[in-house]
Every structure is written in structure tokens, then in C-alpha cells.
PDB file of C-alpha atoms in Angstrom:
ATOM      1  CA  MET A  13     134.851  93.784  86.523  1.00 60.00           C
ATOM      2  CA  THR A  14     136.248  93.286  90.045  1.00 69.00           C
ATOM      3  CA  PRO A  15     139.535  95.730  90.924  1.00 72.00           C
ATOM      4  CA  THR A  16     141.624  92.685  92.468  1.00 76.00           C
ATOM      5  CA  SER A  17     143.449  93.338  96.414  1.00 75.00           C
ATOM      6  CA  THR A  18     146.237  95.296  94.854  1.00 80.00           C
ATOM      7  CA  GLU A  19     144.466  97.699  92.833  1.00 82.00           C
ATOM      8  CA  LEU A  20     142.095  98.858  95.653  1.00 82.00           C
ATOM      9  CA  GLU A  21     144.635  98.487  97.958  1.00 84.00           C
ATOM     10  CA  ALA A  22     147.000 101.273  95.823  1.00 86.00           C
ATOM     11  CA  LEU A  23     143.774 103.461  95.534  1.00 87.00           C
ATOM     12  CA  LEU A  24     143.176 103.428  99.494  1.00 87.00           C
ATOM     13  CA  MET A  25     147.075 104.430 100.104  1.00 91.00           C
ATOM     14  CA  GLN A  26     146.621 107.132  96.569  1.00 90.00           C
ATOM     15  CA  ARG A  27     143.007 108.891  97.865  1.00 90.00           C
ATOM     16  CA  SER A  28     140.707 110.162 100.164  1.00 91.00           C
ATOM     17  CA  LEU A  29     138.396 107.624 101.474  1.00 88.00           C
ATOM     18  CA  THR A  30     135.446 109.586 100.020  1.00 89.00           C
ATOM     19  CA  ASP A  31     136.940 110.331  96.470  1.00 90.00           C
ATOM     20  CA  ALA A  32     134.716 108.830  93.756  1.00 89.00           C
ATOM     21  CA  GLN A  33     137.102 105.902  92.722  1.00 87.00           C
ATOM     22  CA  LEU A  34     137.771 104.563  95.525  1.00 86.00           C
ATOM     23  CA  GLN A  35     134.064 104.394  96.735  1.00 86.00           C
ATOM     24  CA  THR A  36     133.276 103.069  93.350  1.00 85.00           C
ATOM     25  CA  ALA A  37     136.078 100.069  93.557  1.00 83.00           C
ATOM     26  CA  ALA A  38     135.203  99.136  97.211  1.00 82.00           C
ATOM     27  CA  GLU A  39     131.891  99.150  96.591  1.00 82.00           C
ATOM     28  CA  ALA A  40     132.072  96.557  93.445  1.00 81.00           C
ATOM     29  CA  SER A  41     134.389  94.595  95.681  1.00 73.00           C
ATOM     30  CA  ALA A  42     131.298  91.859  96.981  1.00 75.00           C
ATOM     31  CA  ASP A  43     130.113  91.251 100.657  1.00 81.00           C
ATOM     32  CA  PHE A  44     130.880  88.027 102.693  1.00 90.00           C
ATOM     33  CA  ARG A  45     127.778  86.267 103.699  1.00 94.00           C
ATOM     34  CA  ILE A  46     128.169  84.462 106.750  1.00 95.00           C
ATOM     35  CA  LEU A  47     125.230  83.342 107.718  1.00 97.00           C
ATOM     36  CA  PRO A  48     122.925  83.290 104.672  1.00 97.00           C
ATOM     37  CA  ASP A  49     120.502  80.374 106.459  1.00 97.00           C
ATOM     38  CA  ALA A  50     119.542  81.794 109.515  1.00 98.00           C
ATOM     39  CA  THR A  51     116.946  84.984 109.933  1.00 98.00           C
ATOM     40  CA  VAL A  52     116.855  87.273 112.822  1.00 98.00           C
ATOM     41  CA  LEU A  53     113.566  88.061 114.663  1.00 98.00           C
ATOM     42  CA  LYS A  54     113.363  90.965 117.014  1.00 98.00           C
ATOM     43  CA  ILE A  55     110.879  90.667 119.333  1.00 98.00           C
ATOM     44  CA  GLY A  56     109.102  93.850 120.869  1.00 97.00           C
ATOM     45  CA  GLY A  57     110.265  94.965 124.734  1.00 97.00           C
ATOM     46  CA  GLN A  58     106.095  97.008 124.971  1.00 96.00           C
ATOM     47  CA  SER A  59     104.420  95.238 121.906  1.00 95.00           C
ATOM     48  CA  VAL A  60     105.710  91.121 123.682  1.00 98.00           C
ATOM     49  CA  ILE A  61     107.951  91.246 126.502  1.00 98.00           C
ATOM     50  CA  ASP A  62     105.534  94.276 129.183  1.00 97.00           C
ATOM     51  CA  ARG A  63     103.148  92.050 128.220  1.00 97.00           C
ATOM     52  CA  GLY A  64     104.380  89.034 130.878  1.00 97.00           C
ATOM     53  CA  ARG A  65     103.496  85.265 130.360  1.00 97.00           C
ATOM     54  CA  ALA A  66     100.722  85.929 128.423  1.00 97.00           C
ATOM     55  CA  ALA A  67     102.376  87.057 125.457  1.00 98.00           C
ATOM     56  CA  VAL A  68     106.084  85.505 126.502  1.00 98.00           C
ATOM     57  CA  TYR A  69     105.133  82.180 127.476  1.00 98.00           C
ATOM     58  CA  PRO A  70     103.756  81.313 123.630  1.00 98.00           C
ATOM     59  CA  LEU A  71     106.423  83.019 122.086  1.00 98.00           C
ATOM     60  CA  VAL A  72     108.377  81.040 123.529  1.00 98.00           C
ATOM     61  CA  ASP A  73     107.057  77.869 122.782  1.00 98.00           C
ATOM     62  CA  GLU A  74     106.679  78.613 119.644  1.00 98.00           C
ATOM     63  CA  ILE A  75     110.124  79.152 119.556  1.00 98.00           C
ATOM     64  CA  VAL A  76     111.255  76.203 121.143  1.00 98.00           C
ATOM     65  CA  ALA A  77     109.191  74.370 118.158  1.00 98.00           C
ATOM     66  CA  CYS A  78     110.635  76.515 114.791  1.00 98.00           C
ATOM     67  CA  ARG A  79     114.443  76.196 116.330  1.00 96.00           C
ATOM     68  CA  LYS A  80     113.724  72.106 114.695  1.00 95.00           C
ATOM     69  CA  ALA A  81     113.891  73.490 110.642  1.00 97.00           C
ATOM     70  CA  HIS A  82     115.031  77.546 110.979  1.00 98.00           C
ATOM     71  CA  GLN A  83     118.118  79.356 111.831  1.00 98.00           C
ATOM     72  CA  MET A  84     117.528  81.912 113.841  1.00 98.00           C
ATOM     73  CA  LEU A  85     119.512  84.882 115.928  1.00 97.00           C
ATOM     74  CA  ILE A  86     116.128  86.390 118.596  1.00 98.00           C
ATOM     75  CA  GLY A  87     117.595  89.901 119.314  1.00 97.00           C
ATOM     76  CA  THR A  88     115.296  91.723 122.221  1.00 98.00           C
ATOM     77  CA  GLY A  89     113.599  95.259 122.587  1.00 97.00           C
ATOM     78  CA  ALA A  90     113.649  97.666 125.357  1.00 97.00           C
ATOM     79  CA  GLY A  91     110.144  99.047 125.966  1.00 94.00           C
ATOM     80  CA  THR A  92     107.940 100.565 128.987  1.00 96.00           C
ATOM     81  CA  ARG A  93     111.271 100.559 131.424  1.00 96.00           C
ATOM     82  CA  ALA A  94     113.417 102.408 128.170  1.00 97.00           C
ATOM     83  CA  ARG A  95     111.066 105.143 128.252  1.00 96.00           C
ATOM     84  CA  HIS A  96     111.028 105.772 132.079  1.00 97.00           C
ATOM     85  CA  LEU A  97     114.626 106.190 131.771  1.00 96.00           C
ATOM     86  CA  TYR A  98     114.409 108.024 128.778  1.00 97.00           C
ATOM     87  CA  SER A  99     111.957 110.155 130.354  1.00 96.00           C
ATOM     88  CA  ILE A 100     114.125 111.347 133.341  1.00 97.00           C
ATOM     89  CA  ALA A 101     117.452 111.344 130.729  1.00 96.00           C
ATOM     90  CA  ALA A 102     115.714 113.776 129.734  1.00 95.00           C
ATOM     91  CA  GLU A 103     114.342 115.982 131.985  1.00 96.00           C
ATOM     92  CA  LEU A 104     118.239 116.337 133.791  1.00 97.00           C
ATOM     93  CA  ASN A 105     119.300 117.383 130.565  1.00 94.00           C
ATOM     94  CA  LEU A 106     121.775 114.329 130.035  1.00 96.00           C
ATOM     95  CA  PRO A 107     123.079 113.483 126.246  1.00 95.00           C
ATOM     96  CA  ALA A 108     121.504 110.720 123.632  1.00 96.00           C
ATOM     97  CA  GLY A 109     124.768 109.021 124.436  1.00 96.00           C
ATOM     98  CA  VAL A 110     124.473 108.803 127.715  1.00 96.00           C
ATOM     99  CA  LEU A 111     120.659 107.873 127.075  1.00 97.00           C
ATOM    100  CA  SER A 112     121.641 105.173 125.046  1.00 97.00           C
ATOM    101  CA  GLN A 113     123.891 102.723 127.121  1.00 96.00           C
ATOM    102  CA  LEU A 114     119.887 103.681 129.660  1.00 96.00           C
ATOM    103  CA  GLY A 115     118.322 101.795 126.398  1.00 96.00           C
ATOM    104  CA  ALA A 116     120.564  99.279 126.088  1.00 96.00           C
ATOM    105  CA  SER A 117     120.732  98.326 129.632  1.00 96.00           C
ATOM    106  CA  VAL A 118     116.837  97.191 129.556  1.00 97.00           C
ATOM    107  CA  ALA A 119     117.690  95.657 126.189  1.00 97.00           C
ATOM    108  CA  ASP A 120     119.997  93.905 127.848  1.00 97.00           C
ATOM    109  CA  GLN A 121     116.873  92.800 130.657  1.00 97.00           C
ATOM    110  CA  ASN A 122     114.552  91.344 128.000  1.00 98.00           C
ATOM    111  CA  ALA A 123     117.845  89.885 126.599  1.00 97.00           C
ATOM    112  CA  ALA A 124     118.882  87.555 129.970  1.00 97.00           C
ATOM    113  CA  MET A 125     114.746  87.110 131.007  1.00 98.00           C
ATOM    114  CA  LEU A 126     114.676  85.042 127.793  1.00 98.00           C
ATOM    115  CA  GLY A 127     117.518  83.877 127.741  1.00 97.00           C
ATOM    116  CA  GLN A 128     116.394  82.506 131.530  1.00 97.00           C
ATOM    117  CA  LEU A 129     113.330  80.868 129.460  1.00 98.00           C
ATOM    118  CA  LEU A 130     115.213  79.048 126.421  1.00 98.00           C
ATOM    119  CA  SER A 131     117.636  77.789 128.827  1.00 97.00           C
ATOM    120  CA  LYS A 132     116.960  74.368 129.068  1.00 97.00           C
ATOM    121  CA  HIS A 133     116.254  74.096 125.320  1.00 97.00           C
ATOM    122  CA  GLY A 134     119.966  75.462 124.982  1.00 96.00           C
ATOM    123  CA  ILE A 135     119.051  78.573 123.627  1.00 97.00           C
ATOM    124  CA  SER A 136     121.677  80.844 125.513  1.00 94.00           C
ATOM    125  CA  ASN A 137     121.954  85.279 125.604  1.00 95.00           C
ATOM    126  CA  VAL A 138     125.293  86.459 123.994  1.00 94.00           C
ATOM    127  CA  SER A 139     126.515  89.996 124.609  1.00 86.00           C
ATOM    128  CA  GLY A 140     129.201  92.168 122.888  1.00 78.00           C
ATOM    129  CA  ALA A 141     132.667  89.901 122.870  1.00 69.00           C
ATOM    130  CA  GLY A 142     129.832  86.842 122.280  1.00 77.00           C
ATOM    131  CA  MET A 143     128.698  88.201 119.551  1.00 86.00           C
ATOM    132  CA  SER A 144     131.344  85.832 118.071  1.00 88.00           C
ATOM    133  CA  SER A 145     130.398  82.479 118.971  1.00 92.00           C
ATOM    134  CA  VAL A 146     126.737  82.897 117.423  1.00 94.00           C
ATOM    135  CA  PRO A 147     127.807  80.129 114.868  1.00 94.00           C
ATOM    136  CA  LEU A 148     128.361  78.158 117.597  1.00 94.00           C
ATOM    137  CA  PHE A 149     125.337  78.649 118.811  1.00 95.00           C
ATOM    138  CA  LEU A 150     123.435  78.259 115.626  1.00 96.00           C
ATOM    139  CA  ALA A 151     125.263  74.928 114.268  1.00 96.00           C
ATOM    140  CA  GLU A 152     124.229  73.167 118.199  1.00 96.00           C
ATOM    141  CA  VAL A 153     121.163  74.735 118.289  1.00 97.00           C
ATOM    142  CA  ASN A 154     119.648  76.302 115.296  1.00 97.00           C
ATOM    143  CA  ALA A 155     119.394  79.293 117.853  1.00 97.00           C
ATOM    144  CA  VAL A 156     120.675  82.420 120.179  1.00 97.00           C
ATOM    145  CA  ILE A 157     119.356  85.582 122.412  1.00 97.00           C
ATOM    146  CA  PHE A 158     120.815  88.756 122.152  1.00 96.00           C
ATOM    147  CA  SER A 159     120.487  92.455 123.610  1.00 96.00           C
ATOM    148  CA  GLY A 160     119.258  93.962 120.396  1.00 97.00           C
ATOM    149  CA  MET A 161     119.734  97.368 121.595  1.00 96.00           C
ATOM    150  CA  PRO A 162     123.446  98.513 118.611  1.00 95.00           C
ATOM    151  CA  PRO A 163     126.392  99.792 120.720  1.00 92.00           C
ATOM    152  CA  TYR A 164     126.879 102.809 120.446  1.00 93.00           C
ATOM    153  CA  GLY A 165     126.972 104.266 124.039  1.00 92.00           C
ATOM    154  CA  LEU A 166     127.976 107.620 124.161  1.00 93.00           C
ATOM    155  CA  TRP A 167     129.663 107.250 120.681  1.00 95.00           C
ATOM    156  CA  MET A 168     125.605 107.584 119.409  1.00 95.00           C
ATOM    157  CA  ARG A 169     125.131 110.077 117.144  1.00 91.00           C
ATOM    158  CA  PRO A 170     122.862 113.021 118.446  1.00 90.00           C
ATOM    159  CA  ALA A 171     118.962 113.373 117.051  1.00 87.00           C
ATOM    160  CA  ALA A 172     118.480 115.982 114.630  1.00 87.00           C
ATOM    161  CA  GLU A 173     115.794 117.036 117.110  1.00 88.00           C
ATOM    162  CA  GLY A 174     115.971 116.285 121.217  1.00 91.00           C
ATOM    163  CA  VAL A 175     118.297 114.350 122.396  1.00 94.00           C
ATOM    164  CA  ILE A 176     115.936 111.091 122.202  1.00 95.00           C
ATOM    165  CA  PRO A 177     118.952 108.105 120.428  1.00 96.00           C
ATOM    166  CA  PRO A 178     117.999 107.880 117.073  1.00 95.00           C
ATOM    167  CA  TYR A 179     119.258 104.476 116.282  1.00 96.00           C
ATOM    168  CA  ARG A 180     117.535 102.000 118.922  1.00 96.00           C
ATOM    169  CA  THR A 181     116.758  97.414 119.538  1.00 97.00           C
ATOM    170  CA  ASP A 182     115.010  98.298 115.204  1.00 97.00           C
ATOM    171  CA  ALA A 183     117.959  99.556 113.990  1.00 97.00           C
ATOM    172  CA  GLY A 184     120.572  97.810 116.910  1.00 97.00           C
ATOM    173  CA  CYS A 185     118.824  93.594 115.404  1.00 97.00           C
ATOM    174  CA  PHE A 186     118.547  95.777 111.856  1.00 98.00           C
ATOM    175  CA  LEU A 187     122.227  95.754 111.882  1.00 97.00           C
ATOM    176  CA  VAL A 188     123.152  92.500 112.644  1.00 96.00           C
ATOM    177  CA  ALA A 189     121.463  90.531 110.004  1.00 97.00           C
ATOM    178  CA  GLU A 190     122.209  92.885 107.760  1.00 97.00           C
ATOM    179  CA  GLN A 191     125.547  91.923 108.629  1.00 95.00           C
ATOM    180  CA  PHE A 192     125.963  88.956 109.093  1.00 96.00           C
ATOM    181  CA  GLY A 193     123.473  88.779 105.745  1.00 96.00           C
ATOM    182  CA  CYS A 194     120.544  86.773 106.502  1.00 97.00           C
ATOM    183  CA  LYS A 195     118.247  86.082 104.441  1.00 97.00           C
ATOM    184  CA  ALA A 196     115.726  87.231 106.741  1.00 98.00           C
ATOM    185  CA  MET A 197     114.913  90.104 109.648  1.00 98.00           C
ATOM    186  CA  ILE A 198     111.598  89.841 111.271  1.00 98.00           C
ATOM    187  CA  PHE A 199     110.187  92.371 113.832  1.00 98.00           C
ATOM    188  CA  VAL A 200     108.287  90.740 116.111  1.00 98.00           C
ATOM    189  CA  LYS A 201     104.686  93.434 117.651  1.00 97.00           C
ATOM    190  CA  ASP A 202     101.734  93.191 118.886  1.00 96.00           C
ATOM    191  CA  GLU A 203      99.781  94.976 115.229  1.00 95.00           C
ATOM    192  CA  ASN A 204      99.314  92.208 112.317  1.00 96.00           C
ATOM    193  CA  GLY A 205     101.774  94.859 110.814  1.00 97.00           C
ATOM    194  CA  LEU A 206     101.662  98.351 109.305  1.00 96.00           C
ATOM    195  CA  TYR A 207      98.537 101.130 108.969  1.00 96.00           C
ATOM    196  CA  THR A 208      97.121 104.184 107.725  1.00 95.00           C
ATOM    197  CA  ALA A 209      96.927 105.694 111.459  1.00 92.00           C
ATOM    198  CA  ASN A 210      98.016 103.383 114.498  1.00 89.00           C
ATOM    199  CA  PRO A 211      95.171 101.111 115.043  1.00 90.00           C
ATOM    200  CA  LYS A 212      94.801 101.049 118.776  1.00 87.00           C
ATOM    201  CA  THR A 213      92.861 105.160 118.501  1.00 89.00           C
ATOM    202  CA  ASP A 214      91.776 105.109 114.822  1.00 92.00           C
ATOM    203  CA  LYS A 215      88.981 102.918 113.841  1.00 90.00           C
ATOM    204  CA  ASN A 216      89.738 104.088 110.417  1.00 93.00           C
ATOM    205  CA  ALA A 217      92.965 102.063 110.558  1.00 94.00           C
ATOM    206  CA  LYS A 218      93.703 100.720 106.704  1.00 96.00           C
ATOM    207  CA  PHE A 219      95.848  97.101 107.227  1.00 97.00           C
ATOM    208  CA  ILE A 220      98.791  98.250 104.512  1.00 97.00           C
ATOM    209  CA  PRO A 221      99.976  94.540 103.029  1.00 98.00           C
ATOM    210  CA  LYS A 222     103.656  95.389 101.000  1.00 98.00           C
ATOM    211  CA  ILE A 223     105.046  98.856 101.125  1.00 97.00           C
ATOM    212  CA  SER A 224     108.232 100.271 100.577  1.00 97.00           C
ATOM    213  CA  VAL A 225     110.399 102.963 101.687  1.00 97.00           C
ATOM    214  CA  ALA A 226     110.091 104.878  99.748  1.00 96.00           C
ATOM    215  CA  GLU A 227     105.771 105.108  99.712  1.00 96.00           C
ATOM    216  CA  MET A 228     105.661 105.319 103.936  1.00 95.00           C
ATOM    217  CA  LYS A 229     107.761 108.529 103.198  1.00 93.00           C
ATOM    218  CA  ALA A 230     105.970 110.143 101.019  1.00 94.00           C
ATOM    219  CA  GLN A 231     102.889 109.275 102.754  1.00 94.00           C
ATOM    220  CA  GLY A 232     103.972 110.345 106.200  1.00 92.00           C
ATOM    221  CA  LEU A 233     103.994 106.442 108.169  1.00 92.00           C
ATOM    222  CA  HIS A 234     107.644 106.320 107.776  1.00 79.00           C
ATOM    223  CA  ASP A 235     107.982 106.638 111.940  1.00 77.00           C
ATOM    224  CA  SER A 236     104.267 104.698 112.623  1.00 83.00           C
ATOM    225  CA  ILE A 237     105.739 101.151 113.259  1.00 90.00           C
ATOM    226  CA  LEU A 238     109.489 100.408 113.019  1.00 94.00           C
ATOM    227  CA  GLU A 239     111.657 103.311 114.121  1.00 93.00           C
ATOM    228  CA  PHE A 240     112.278 106.025 110.882  1.00 91.00           C
ATOM    229  CA  PRO A 241     116.205 105.121 110.954  1.00 93.00           C
ATOM    230  CA  MET A 242     116.164 102.152 110.739  1.00 94.00           C
ATOM    231  CA  LEU A 243     114.098 102.868 107.235  1.00 94.00           C
ATOM    232  CA  ASP A 244     117.734 104.157 106.151  1.00 95.00           C
ATOM    233  CA  LEU A 245     119.721 102.012 106.597  1.00 97.00           C
ATOM    234  CA  LEU A 246     117.310  99.223 104.799  1.00 98.00           C
ATOM    235  CA  THR A 247     117.879 101.540 101.775  1.00 97.00           C
ATOM    236  CA  ALA A 248     121.363 101.167 101.768  1.00 95.00           C
ATOM    237  CA  ALA A 249     120.935  96.979 102.775  1.00 96.00           C
ATOM    238  CA  ARG A 250     122.769  95.163 100.401  1.00 94.00           C
ATOM    239  CA  HIS A 251     121.688  91.708 101.598  1.00 96.00           C
ATOM    240  CA  VAL A 252     118.379  92.360 103.392  1.00 98.00           C
ATOM    241  CA  ARG A 253     116.992  94.565 101.122  1.00 98.00           C
ATOM    242  CA  GLU A 254     112.562  93.820 102.730  1.00 98.00           C
ATOM    243  CA  VAL A 255     111.774  93.305 106.383  1.00 98.00           C
ATOM    244  CA  GLN A 256     108.701  91.409 107.308  1.00 98.00           C
ATOM    245  CA  VAL A 257     106.294  92.957 110.836  1.00 98.00           C
ATOM    246  CA  ILE A 258     103.705  90.747 112.227  1.00 98.00           C
ATOM    247  CA  ASN A 259     102.214  89.893 114.884  1.00 98.00           C
ATOM    248  CA  GLY A 260     103.542  87.891 117.602  1.00 98.00           C
ATOM    249  CA  LEU A 261      99.947  87.566 120.523  1.00 98.00           C
ATOM    250  CA  VAL A 262      98.708  85.400 117.384  1.00 98.00           C
ATOM    251  CA  PRO A 263     100.041  81.553 117.503  1.00 97.00           C
ATOM    252  CA  GLY A 264     101.293  80.316 114.489  1.00 98.00           C
ATOM    253  CA  ASN A 265     102.289  84.423 113.105  1.00 98.00           C
ATOM    254  CA  LEU A 266     105.545  83.522 114.135  1.00 98.00           C
ATOM    255  CA  THR A 267     105.273  80.125 112.337  1.00 98.00           C
ATOM    256  CA  ARG A 268     104.142  80.529 108.761  1.00 98.00           C
ATOM    257  CA  ALA A 269     106.626  83.657 108.783  1.00 98.00           C
ATOM    258  CA  LEU A 270     109.920  81.932 108.583  1.00 98.00           C
ATOM    259  CA  ALA A 271     107.938  79.240 106.742  1.00 98.00           C
ATOM    260  CA  GLY A 272     108.298  82.686 103.954  1.00 97.00           C
ATOM    261  CA  GLU A 273     104.840  83.086 104.153  1.00 98.00           C
ATOM    262  CA  HIS A 274     103.647  86.628 103.439  1.00 98.00           C
ATOM    263  CA  VAL A 275     102.517  87.072 107.334  1.00 97.00           C
ATOM    264  CA  GLY A 276     102.058  90.933 108.198  1.00 98.00           C
ATOM    265  CA  THR A 277     103.634  93.792 106.483  1.00 98.00           C
ATOM    266  CA  ILE A 278     106.492  93.486 104.167  1.00 98.00           C
ATOM    267  CA  ILE A 279     108.498  97.158 103.622  1.00 98.00           C
ATOM    268  CA  THR A 280     110.568  97.146 100.463  1.00 98.00           C
ATOM    269  CA  ALA A 281     113.901  99.229 100.305  1.00 98.00           C
ATOM    270  CA  SER A 282     112.720  99.984  96.798  1.00 93.00           C
TER     271      SER A 282
END
């Protein structure tokens, strides 16, 4: 039975916020799905945008065609330039929070470039507080672009080892999908999906069409195609209980994935 607001408020006033009974009561309250008809796309920085015109222009054309039938929130990765910044900042012994800000600046650049390419189609780039205007953009043109790096900045949770920010653009895009209650999360990469090994270096790598987070961890694949912490976010999610990884360099893959086809690899929460 869902608790009333009065009952929940009474618990909140009387108990610790980590109290078991309070947590159970809060869990019983259903989340409101803000954008249930939208899909979040994460366009890889290193895998797509860094490849330049040959990779980006066909994907832009496909996005424009798809927006006639699909609402899309398009997040950008950071890529090679962020890795260069990370290497310099880490060698200078700067903390994860500073590296997070540096990585965000590159994801912002990629969002700005993608926004310019799509501007003639009315598809805009939003950032920060502008995320509150996303429903208006979707209502008008069915698509909007945002920088995929979550805005933790100096509040970034330190990594267990090293100083590379653990929550980067994969996590940022997924969090947008989950918090808006979107219907799907698609990661657009430069591989067909998840493999048993790196297909770029191992010719014996086998393609995996569908797998759970637990299976990925058991097979040691949890840090092979998506950021490791993002998989933990997936297992804790209420709305987005699976994500899809597709090869955006293959024409038509994005269109098929948006239509609900099983393209690439599907990773499930359980």
C-alpha cells in the first residue's frame, strides 16, 4: 500500500533519512515519468565525433530523419581530447573533481559542434539550467542536444583507484534517461556491441547479443564497453532497466534501434 503524504512526512520528521522503515515507505511511492516517450542517445566522443565528417555527417542525416517519428535527447561524449587533458592533469596530481571539470569542457565542445550541424533543422544545444526547457524542444522539434558529462565538478565522487572521474558521459546520459523516466537508452559507439574481448585487437573475440550486468561482472567484462559505475546505476534504476549498444557507423542501425529492433548488444539490469 502506498503511504499517504502525511504518513511519509511523519516518518521524515521523526526518523533518520537512512531509517529502514522510512526507506521502505519512500520506495513504495512511485516515481512520475516525466518524458516517457523520449529516448536518450549517447553519441560517443572517441568512437564517433573524433572520427570527423565521415562518421558524423551520415549520423546527423539519420538523426534528422528519425526525429519525424521519435523524441530524442542526444548526449555527447568527450573522447580523445578529454583523455589528453586527463593525462596532463593526473601527472600534475590534480584531484578527480578537477578532472571532471576538464572532461566536461570537452563534452561541451562536442555538444556545441553537433548543435551547430543540426541548428538548421531547429535542433538546439542546451546546458545546465537549460535542461528544464527540454520538454519544450521535444514538443517543437522532437530532439535536443546536451553535454553528456554529469555536472558533479568538484563534487565528483573520488575513484577507488587513481583520479580518473568514475562517472563520465556514459553515466551522465544514463542518469538523464532514468531521471526523466525515458523509454530507452541507446549508446552509439563504433563497434557492433559487446564482445568477449576487444574486437579491435583480438580476432577471436565473440559477439554477445544480450547479457545482464551480473553476467558481465562474472565474465570480467564490466569495464569493456561502458563505464563500470554506469552498470551499477543500471541495476539500481526504476525506469530504464536495459540499455542498447549499437554501431553508429553502420547506416540504418540507429533507425532500427529507435524503432525497437534488437540491434547490437542489449545489457539488462537483471
